[in-house]
Coordinates of C-alpha atoms and ligand atoms in Angstrom, one line a residue:
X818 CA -26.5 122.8 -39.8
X819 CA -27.9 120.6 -37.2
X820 CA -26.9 117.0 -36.7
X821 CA -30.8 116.2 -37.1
X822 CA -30.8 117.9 -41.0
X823 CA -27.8 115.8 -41.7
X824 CA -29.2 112.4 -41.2
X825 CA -32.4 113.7 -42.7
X826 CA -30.5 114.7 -45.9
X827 CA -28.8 111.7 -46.1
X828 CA -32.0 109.8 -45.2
X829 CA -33.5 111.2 -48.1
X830 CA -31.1 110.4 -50.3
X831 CA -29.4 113.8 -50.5
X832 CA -25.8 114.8 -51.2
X833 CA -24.1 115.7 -47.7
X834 CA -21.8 118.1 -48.7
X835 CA -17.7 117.9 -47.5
X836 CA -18.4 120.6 -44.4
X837 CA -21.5 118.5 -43.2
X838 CA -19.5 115.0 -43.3
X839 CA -16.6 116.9 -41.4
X840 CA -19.2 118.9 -38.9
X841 CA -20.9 115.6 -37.8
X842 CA -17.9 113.1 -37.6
X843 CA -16.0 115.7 -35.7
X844 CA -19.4 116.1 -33.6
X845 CA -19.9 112.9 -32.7
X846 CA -16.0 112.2 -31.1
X847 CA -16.8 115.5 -29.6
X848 CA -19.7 113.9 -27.7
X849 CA -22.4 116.5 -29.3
X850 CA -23.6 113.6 -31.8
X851 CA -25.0 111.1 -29.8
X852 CA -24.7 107.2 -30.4
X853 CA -28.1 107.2 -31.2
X854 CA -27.7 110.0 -33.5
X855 CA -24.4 108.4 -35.5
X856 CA -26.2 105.3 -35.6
X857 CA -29.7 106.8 -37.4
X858 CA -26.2 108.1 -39.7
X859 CA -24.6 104.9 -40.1
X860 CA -28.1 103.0 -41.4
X861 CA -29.5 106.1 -43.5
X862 CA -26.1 105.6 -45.2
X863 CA -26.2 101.8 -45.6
X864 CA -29.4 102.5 -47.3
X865 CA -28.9 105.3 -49.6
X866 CA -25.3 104.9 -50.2
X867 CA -23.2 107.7 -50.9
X868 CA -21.6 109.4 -53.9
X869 CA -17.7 109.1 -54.3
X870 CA -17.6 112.8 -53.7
X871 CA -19.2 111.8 -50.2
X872 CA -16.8 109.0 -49.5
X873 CA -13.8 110.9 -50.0
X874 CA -15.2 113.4 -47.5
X875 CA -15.9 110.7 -44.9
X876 CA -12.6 109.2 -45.1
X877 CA -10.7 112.7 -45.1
X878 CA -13.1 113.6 -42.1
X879 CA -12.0 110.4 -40.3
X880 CA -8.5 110.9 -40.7
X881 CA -8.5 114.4 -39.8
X882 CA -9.4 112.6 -36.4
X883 CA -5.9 111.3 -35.8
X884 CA -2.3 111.4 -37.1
X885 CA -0.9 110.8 -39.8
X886 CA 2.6 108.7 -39.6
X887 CA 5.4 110.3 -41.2
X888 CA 7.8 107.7 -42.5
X889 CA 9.1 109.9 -44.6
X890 CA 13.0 110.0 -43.0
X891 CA 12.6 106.2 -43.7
X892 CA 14.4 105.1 -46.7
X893 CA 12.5 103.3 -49.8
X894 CA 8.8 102.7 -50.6
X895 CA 6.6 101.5 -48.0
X896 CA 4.4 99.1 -48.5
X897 CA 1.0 97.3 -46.6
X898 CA -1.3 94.8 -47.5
X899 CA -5.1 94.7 -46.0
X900 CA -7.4 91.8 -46.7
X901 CA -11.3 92.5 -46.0
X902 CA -11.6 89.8 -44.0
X903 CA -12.1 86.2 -44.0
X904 CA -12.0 82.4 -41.9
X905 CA -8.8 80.9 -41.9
X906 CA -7.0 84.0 -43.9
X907 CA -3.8 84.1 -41.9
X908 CA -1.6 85.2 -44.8
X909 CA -0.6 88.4 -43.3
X910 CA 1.7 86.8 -40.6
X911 CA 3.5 84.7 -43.5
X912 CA 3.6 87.3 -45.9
X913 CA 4.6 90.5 -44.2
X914 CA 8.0 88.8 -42.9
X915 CA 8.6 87.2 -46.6
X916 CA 8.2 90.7 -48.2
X917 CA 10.4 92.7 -45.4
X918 CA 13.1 90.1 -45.8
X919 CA 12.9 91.2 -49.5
X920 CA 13.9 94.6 -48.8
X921 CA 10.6 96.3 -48.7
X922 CA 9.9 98.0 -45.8
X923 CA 6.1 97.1 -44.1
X924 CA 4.4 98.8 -42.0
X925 CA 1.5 96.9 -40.9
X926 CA -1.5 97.9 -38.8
X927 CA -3.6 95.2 -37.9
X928 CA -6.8 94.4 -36.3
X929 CA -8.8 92.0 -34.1
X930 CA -11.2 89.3 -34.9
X931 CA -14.9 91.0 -35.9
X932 CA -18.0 88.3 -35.8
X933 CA -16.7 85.2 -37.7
X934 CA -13.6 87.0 -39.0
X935 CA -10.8 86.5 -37.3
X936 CA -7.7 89.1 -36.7
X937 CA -4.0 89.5 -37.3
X938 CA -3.8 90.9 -33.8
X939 CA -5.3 88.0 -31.8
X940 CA -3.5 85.7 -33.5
X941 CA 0.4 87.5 -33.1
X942 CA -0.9 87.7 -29.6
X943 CA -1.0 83.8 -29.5
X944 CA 2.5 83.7 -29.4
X945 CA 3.8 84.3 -25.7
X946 CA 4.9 87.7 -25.1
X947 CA 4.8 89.2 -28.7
X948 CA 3.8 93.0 -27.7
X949 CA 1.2 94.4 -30.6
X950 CA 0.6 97.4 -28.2
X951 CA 3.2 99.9 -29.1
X952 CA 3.4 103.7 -29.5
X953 CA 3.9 105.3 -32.8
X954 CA 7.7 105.9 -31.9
X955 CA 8.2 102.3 -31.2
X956 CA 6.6 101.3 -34.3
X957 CA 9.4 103.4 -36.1
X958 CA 12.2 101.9 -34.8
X959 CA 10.9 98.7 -35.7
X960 CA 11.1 99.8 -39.1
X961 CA 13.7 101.2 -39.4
X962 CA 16.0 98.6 -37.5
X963 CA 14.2 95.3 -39.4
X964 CA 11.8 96.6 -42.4
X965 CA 8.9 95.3 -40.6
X966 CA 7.0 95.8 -37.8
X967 CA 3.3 94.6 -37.0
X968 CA 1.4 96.0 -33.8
X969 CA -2.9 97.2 -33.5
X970 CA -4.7 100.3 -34.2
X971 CA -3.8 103.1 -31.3
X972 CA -5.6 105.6 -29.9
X973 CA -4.2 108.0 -32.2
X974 CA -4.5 106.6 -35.5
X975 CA -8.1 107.3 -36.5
X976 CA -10.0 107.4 -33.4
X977 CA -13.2 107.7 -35.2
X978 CA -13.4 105.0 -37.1
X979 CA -12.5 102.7 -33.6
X980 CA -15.7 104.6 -32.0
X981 CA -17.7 103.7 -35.5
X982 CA -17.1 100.6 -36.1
X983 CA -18.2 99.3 -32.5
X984 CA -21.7 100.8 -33.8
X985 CA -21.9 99.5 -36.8
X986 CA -20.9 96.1 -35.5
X987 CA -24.0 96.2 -33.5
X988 CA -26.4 98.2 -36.0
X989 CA -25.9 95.7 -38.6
X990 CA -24.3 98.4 -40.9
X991 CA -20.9 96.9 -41.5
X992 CA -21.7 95.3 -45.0
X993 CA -21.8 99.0 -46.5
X994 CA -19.6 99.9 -49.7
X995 CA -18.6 103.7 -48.7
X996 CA -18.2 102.9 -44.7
X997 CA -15.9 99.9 -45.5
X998 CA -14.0 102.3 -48.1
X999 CA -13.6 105.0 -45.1
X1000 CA -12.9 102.9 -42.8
X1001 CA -10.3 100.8 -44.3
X1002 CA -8.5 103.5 -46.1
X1003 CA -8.3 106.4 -43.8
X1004 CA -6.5 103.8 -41.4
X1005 CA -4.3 102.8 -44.1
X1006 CA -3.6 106.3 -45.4
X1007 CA -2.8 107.5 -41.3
X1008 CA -0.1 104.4 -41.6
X1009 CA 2.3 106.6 -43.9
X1010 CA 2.6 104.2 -46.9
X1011 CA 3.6 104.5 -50.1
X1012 CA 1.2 101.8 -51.9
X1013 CA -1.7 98.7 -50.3
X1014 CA -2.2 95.3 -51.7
X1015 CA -5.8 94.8 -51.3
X1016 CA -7.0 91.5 -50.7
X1017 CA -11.0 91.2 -51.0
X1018 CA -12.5 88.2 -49.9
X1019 CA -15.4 87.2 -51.8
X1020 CA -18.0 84.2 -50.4
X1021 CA -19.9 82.5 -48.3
X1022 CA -17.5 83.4 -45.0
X1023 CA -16.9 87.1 -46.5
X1024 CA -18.4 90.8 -45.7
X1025 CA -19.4 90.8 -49.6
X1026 CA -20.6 87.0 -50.9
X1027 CA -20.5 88.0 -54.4
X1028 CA -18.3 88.9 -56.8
X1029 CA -20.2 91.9 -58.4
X1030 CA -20.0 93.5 -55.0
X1031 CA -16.6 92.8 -54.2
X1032 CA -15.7 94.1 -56.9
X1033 CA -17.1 97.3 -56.4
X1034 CA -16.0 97.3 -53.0
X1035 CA -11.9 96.6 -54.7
X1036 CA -12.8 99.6 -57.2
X1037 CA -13.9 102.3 -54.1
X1038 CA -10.7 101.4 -52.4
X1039 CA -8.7 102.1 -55.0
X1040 CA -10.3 105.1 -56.1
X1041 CA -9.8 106.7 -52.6
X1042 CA -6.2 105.1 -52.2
X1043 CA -5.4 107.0 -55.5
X1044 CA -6.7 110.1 -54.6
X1045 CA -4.7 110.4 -51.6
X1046 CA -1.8 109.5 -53.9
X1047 CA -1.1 106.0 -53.0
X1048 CA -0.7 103.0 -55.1
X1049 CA -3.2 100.5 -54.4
X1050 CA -3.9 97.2 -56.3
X1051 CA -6.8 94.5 -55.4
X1052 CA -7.0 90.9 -55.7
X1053 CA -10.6 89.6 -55.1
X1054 CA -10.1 86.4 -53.9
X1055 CA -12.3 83.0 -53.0
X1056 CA -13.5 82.8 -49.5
X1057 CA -16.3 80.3 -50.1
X1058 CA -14.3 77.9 -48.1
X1059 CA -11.5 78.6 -45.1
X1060 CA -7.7 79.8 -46.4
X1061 CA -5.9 76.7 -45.1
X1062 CA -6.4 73.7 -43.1
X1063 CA -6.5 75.5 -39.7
X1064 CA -8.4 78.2 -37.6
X1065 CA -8.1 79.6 -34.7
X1066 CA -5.7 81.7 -33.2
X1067 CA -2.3 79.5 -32.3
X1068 CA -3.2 77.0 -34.5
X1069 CA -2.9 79.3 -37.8
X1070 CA 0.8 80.7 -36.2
X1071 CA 1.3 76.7 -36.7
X1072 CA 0.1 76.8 -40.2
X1073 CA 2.5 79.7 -40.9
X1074 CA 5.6 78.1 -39.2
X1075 CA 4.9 75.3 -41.6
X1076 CA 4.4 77.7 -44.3
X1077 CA 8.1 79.5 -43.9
X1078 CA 9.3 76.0 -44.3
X1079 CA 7.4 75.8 -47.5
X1080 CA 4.8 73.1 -45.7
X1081 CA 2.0 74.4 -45.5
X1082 CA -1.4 73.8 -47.9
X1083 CA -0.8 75.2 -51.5
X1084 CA -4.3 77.7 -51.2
X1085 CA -2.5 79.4 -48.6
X1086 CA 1.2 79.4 -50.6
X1087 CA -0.4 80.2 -53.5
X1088 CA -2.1 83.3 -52.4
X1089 CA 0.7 84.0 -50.3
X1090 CA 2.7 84.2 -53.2
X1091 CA 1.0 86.0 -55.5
X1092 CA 0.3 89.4 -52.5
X1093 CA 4.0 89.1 -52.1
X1094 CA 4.1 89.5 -56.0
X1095 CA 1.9 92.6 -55.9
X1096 CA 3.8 94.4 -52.9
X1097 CA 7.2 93.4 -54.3
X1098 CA 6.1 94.9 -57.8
X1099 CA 4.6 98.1 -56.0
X1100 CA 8.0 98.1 -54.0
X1101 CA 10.2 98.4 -57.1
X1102 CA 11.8 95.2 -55.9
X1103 CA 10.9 94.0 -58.7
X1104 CA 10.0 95.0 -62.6
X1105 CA 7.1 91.9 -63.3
X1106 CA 4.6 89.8 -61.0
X1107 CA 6.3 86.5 -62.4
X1108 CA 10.3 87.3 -61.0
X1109 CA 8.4 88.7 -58.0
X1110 CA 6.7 85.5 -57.4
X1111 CA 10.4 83.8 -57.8
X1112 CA 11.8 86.2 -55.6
X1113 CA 8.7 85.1 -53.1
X1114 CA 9.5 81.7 -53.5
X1115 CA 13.2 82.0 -52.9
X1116 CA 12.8 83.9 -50.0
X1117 CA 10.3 80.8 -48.5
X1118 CA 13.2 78.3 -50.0
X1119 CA 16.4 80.2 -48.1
X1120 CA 15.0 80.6 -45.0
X1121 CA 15.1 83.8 -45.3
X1122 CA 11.7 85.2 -44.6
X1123 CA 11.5 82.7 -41.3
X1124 CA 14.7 84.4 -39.9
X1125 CA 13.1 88.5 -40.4
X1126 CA 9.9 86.5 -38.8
X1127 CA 11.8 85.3 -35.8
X1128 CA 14.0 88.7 -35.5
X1129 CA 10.7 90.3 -35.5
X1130 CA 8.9 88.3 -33.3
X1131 CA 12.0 88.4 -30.9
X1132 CA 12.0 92.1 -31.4
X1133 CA 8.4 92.3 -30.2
X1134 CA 9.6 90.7 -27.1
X1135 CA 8.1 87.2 -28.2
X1136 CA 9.2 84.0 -26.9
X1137 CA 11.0 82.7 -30.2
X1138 CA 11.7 79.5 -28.8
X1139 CA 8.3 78.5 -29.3
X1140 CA 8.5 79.3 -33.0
X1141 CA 11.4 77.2 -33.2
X1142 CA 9.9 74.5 -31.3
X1143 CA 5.8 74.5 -31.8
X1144 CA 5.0 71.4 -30.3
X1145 CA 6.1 72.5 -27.0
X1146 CA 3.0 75.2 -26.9
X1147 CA 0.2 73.4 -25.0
X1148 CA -2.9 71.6 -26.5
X1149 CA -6.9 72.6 -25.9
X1150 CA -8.3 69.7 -23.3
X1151 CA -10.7 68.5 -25.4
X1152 CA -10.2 67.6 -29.5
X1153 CA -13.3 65.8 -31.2
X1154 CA -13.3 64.9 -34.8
X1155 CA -16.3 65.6 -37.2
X1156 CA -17.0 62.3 -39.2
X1157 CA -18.6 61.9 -42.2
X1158 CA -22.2 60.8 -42.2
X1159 CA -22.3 59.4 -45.9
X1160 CA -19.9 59.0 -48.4
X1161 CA -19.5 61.2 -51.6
X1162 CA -17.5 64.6 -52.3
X1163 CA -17.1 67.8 -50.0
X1164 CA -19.7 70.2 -52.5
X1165 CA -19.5 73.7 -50.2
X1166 CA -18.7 74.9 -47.0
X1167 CA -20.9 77.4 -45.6
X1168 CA -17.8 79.4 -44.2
X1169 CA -19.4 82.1 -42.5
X1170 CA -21.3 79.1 -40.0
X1171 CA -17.3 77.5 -39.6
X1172 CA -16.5 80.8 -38.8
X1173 CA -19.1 81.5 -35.8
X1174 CA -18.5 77.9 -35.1
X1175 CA -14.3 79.0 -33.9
X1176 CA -15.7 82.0 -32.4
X1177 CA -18.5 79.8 -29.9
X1178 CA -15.1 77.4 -29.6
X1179 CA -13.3 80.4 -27.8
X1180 CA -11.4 81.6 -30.9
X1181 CA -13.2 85.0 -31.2
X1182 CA -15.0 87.2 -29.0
X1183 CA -19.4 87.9 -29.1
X1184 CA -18.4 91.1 -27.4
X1185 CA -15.7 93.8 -28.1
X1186 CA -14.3 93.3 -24.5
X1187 CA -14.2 89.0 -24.5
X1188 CA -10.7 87.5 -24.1
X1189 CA -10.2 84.7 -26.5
X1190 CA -8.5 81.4 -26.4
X1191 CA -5.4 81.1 -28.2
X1192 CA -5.8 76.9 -28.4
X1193 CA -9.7 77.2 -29.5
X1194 CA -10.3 76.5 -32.8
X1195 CA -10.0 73.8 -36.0
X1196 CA -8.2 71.6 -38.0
X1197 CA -9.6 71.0 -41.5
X1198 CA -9.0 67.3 -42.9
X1199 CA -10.7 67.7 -46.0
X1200 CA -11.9 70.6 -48.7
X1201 CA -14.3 71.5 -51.4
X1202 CA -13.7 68.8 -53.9
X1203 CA -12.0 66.0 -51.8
X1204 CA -13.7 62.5 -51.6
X1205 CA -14.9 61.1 -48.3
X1206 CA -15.8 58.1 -47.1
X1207 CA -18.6 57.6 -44.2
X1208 CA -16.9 58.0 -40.9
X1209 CA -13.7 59.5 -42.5
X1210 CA -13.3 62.6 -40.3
X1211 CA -13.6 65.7 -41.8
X1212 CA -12.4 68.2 -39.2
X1213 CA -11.2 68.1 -35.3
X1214 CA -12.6 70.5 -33.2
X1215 CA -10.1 72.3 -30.5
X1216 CA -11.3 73.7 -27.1
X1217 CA -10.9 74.3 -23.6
X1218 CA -15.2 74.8 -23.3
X1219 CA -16.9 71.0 -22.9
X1220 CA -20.4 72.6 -22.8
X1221 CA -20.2 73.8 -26.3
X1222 CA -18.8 70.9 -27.9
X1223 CA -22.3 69.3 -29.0
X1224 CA -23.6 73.0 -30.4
X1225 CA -21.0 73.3 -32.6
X1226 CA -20.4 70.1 -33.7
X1227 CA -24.4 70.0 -34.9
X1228 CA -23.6 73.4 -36.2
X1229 CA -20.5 72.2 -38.3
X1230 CA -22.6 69.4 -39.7
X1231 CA -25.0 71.8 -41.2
X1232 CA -21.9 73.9 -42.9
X1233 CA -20.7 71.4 -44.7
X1234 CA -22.4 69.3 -47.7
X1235 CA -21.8 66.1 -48.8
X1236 CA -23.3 65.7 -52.7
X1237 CA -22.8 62.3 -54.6
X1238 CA -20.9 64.3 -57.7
X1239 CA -18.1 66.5 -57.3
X1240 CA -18.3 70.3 -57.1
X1241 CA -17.1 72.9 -59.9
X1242 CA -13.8 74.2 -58.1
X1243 CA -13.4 78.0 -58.1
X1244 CA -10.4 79.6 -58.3
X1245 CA -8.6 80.8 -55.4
X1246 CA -7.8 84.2 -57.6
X1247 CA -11.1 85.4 -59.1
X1248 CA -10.1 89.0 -60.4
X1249 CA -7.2 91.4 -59.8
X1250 CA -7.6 94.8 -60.7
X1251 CA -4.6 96.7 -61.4
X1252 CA -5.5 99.8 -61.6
Ligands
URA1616 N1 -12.2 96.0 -42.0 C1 -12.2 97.3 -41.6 O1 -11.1 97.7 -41.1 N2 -13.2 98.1 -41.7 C2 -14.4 97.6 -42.2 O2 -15.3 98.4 -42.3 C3 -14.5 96.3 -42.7 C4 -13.4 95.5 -42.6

């Protein structure tokens, strides 16, 4: 077995076998498979896709390439949530907190922004001092002193999927059914939970824009999840249009303050909600989605989930006083609004564009090494389905970078389309799939 008849298999449309997935994965951190060579891999794969027997194999072969957490001494089910990715989808920082302070213990491995995405990691890091680099022992204590803890991938959890995923960020092999499946799950597996609420973005600003995909995507996920014994649920949900009014990274730790005071815009409540729902329900917190969604609500309504937030966040060794206080943190030097040209209703956002747009702002990185700028960004003024009026402004653009201000603005006008008759509104929630 040579690493040049694997890819040839596989470019052929052949079935790799378990010992030739495991042989060139381990290969390739090895150094012996070149980038070259994994790349050839990654596109032969993103062509011929591969059979769930196959997928199973990559992810067991990338998780064979790190720990596994045991979380075992830990009382009670653990419980994660992973969304595929999205603009504006900052639910994890609001929900994670809400769902600890319920009782169920979340262990949460997060990652950065990737092309108009944006990340859990780079947003937590918005807030002065919050620490998201810790070691595996550190993460424990965490959970076992507050439920919760939140912190990036390390060098030991899964250390080829880090290595793959820079390459297929630049090989154009990221939209791929069975390498999303092995590279979400065999990070989630390595995490030591119990069960995964999967939320799987579905749009114009998602990896998969339609719902057929999506689903299929949801379905491989769980199938995996299963077979490794976990409990995993999917909600597909809309992301034809940002989650929220704001993006970027400080700006949606804003959006989540006002959202533990019960504040913020009802798409981002409402789906907030409902994930808490799922993980409470997987938690055995409680026995139906509908009490769970009370017992979501009430912990929003006591205060209770903002208090685990801020003992977490002080626990990370963030400055809480911030949280407390947000309009003390500093603002971008320039903000420009986006006005209306003509009047008539918001018809569709083309969120992928808005999402490239925060990224040229400073609020995500072109390269895997860029810093990013925690006041870059947007505030939305108005959605699919809201009236305007010519001149109204639509959105306010956020940055500390005068030369791109035209670009994007120019850029934003083409994202967004004005139509004389309102649009059909989706719903936020297209599909869940239970099992
Ligand atoms: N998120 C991941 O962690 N991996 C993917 O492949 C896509 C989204």
């Amino acid at each position: 077995m040579t690493p040049y008849e694997i890819i040839a298999r596989k470019r052929d449309g052949r079935e790799l076998s378990a010992e030739e997935i495991q042989f060139f994965v381990r290969a390739f951190l090895a150094g012996e498979v070149k980038d070259y060579q994994m790349s050839a891999f990654l596109m032969a794969v993103f062509v011929r896709g591969m059979t769930d027997r196959e997928v199973s194999a990559l992810t067991r072969a990338y998780l064979e390439t790190g720990d596994v957490m045991d979380l075992c001494d830990l009382p009670g089910l653990k419980i994660d949530k992973h969304s595929t990715g999205g603009v504006g989808d900052k639910v994890s920082i609001l929900l994670a907190p809400l769902v600890a302070s319920c009782g169920v213990v979340v262990p949460m491995i997060s990652g950065r922004g990737l092309g108009h995405t944006g990340g859990t990691l780079d947003k937590l890091e918005s807030i002065p001092g919050f620490k998201t680099r810790l070691s595996v022992q550190e993460f424990k204590k965490l959970l076992k002193d507050h439920g919760l803890a939140m912190m990036g991938q390390t060098e030991e959890i899964v250390p080829a999927d880090k290595r793959i995923y820079a390459l297929r960020d630049v090989t154009a092999t990221v939209e791929s059914i069975p390498l999303i499946t092995a590279s979400i799950m065999s990070k989630k597996i390595a995490e030591g939970i119990d069960g995964l609420v999967l939320d799987v973005k579905v749009g114009s600003g998602a990896f998969m824009s339609e719902l057929n995909r999506a689903r299929e995507l949801a379905r491989s996920l769980i199938r995996v999840g299963k077979e490794f014994g976990k409990q995993v649920v999917a909600c597909l949900t809309n992301m034809d249009q940002p989650l929220g009014n704001k993006i970027g990274n400080w700006l949606e730790v804003e959006e989540c303050l006002d959202g533990f005071h019960g504040k913020a815009p009802q798409d981002l409540m409402d789906l907030t909600y409902r994930l808490a729902a799922h993980m409470l329900v997987l938690g055995r917190k409680a026995g139906a989605l509908e009490e769970a969604q009370e017992m979501s609500r009430a912990a929003i309504a006591s205060g209770r989930a903002f208090q685990k937030f801020l003992e977490l966040a002080g626990a990370q060794g963030a400055d809480v006083s911030v949280l407390e206080k947000p309009e003390a943190y500093p603002v971008a030097r320039f903000r420009v609004p986006l006005e209306a040209w003509k009047a008539g209703y918001l018809s569709r956002m083309h969120t992928r564009e808005i999402g490239l747009a925060a990224v040229e702002l400073g609020a995500g990185r072109l390269r895997a090494e860029d810093p990013v700028d925690a006041q870059a960004g947007m505030i939305l003024f108005k959605k699919v389905g809201n009236q305007v009026q010519k001149g109204e402004p639509l959105l306010e653009i956020r940055t500390n970078k005068e030369t791109v201000i035209e670009p994007v603005v120019q850029r934003l006008k083409n994202a967004l389309v004005i139509t004389e008759h309102p649009p059909v509104q989706q719903p936020l929630v297209l599909e869940e799939i239970l099992r």
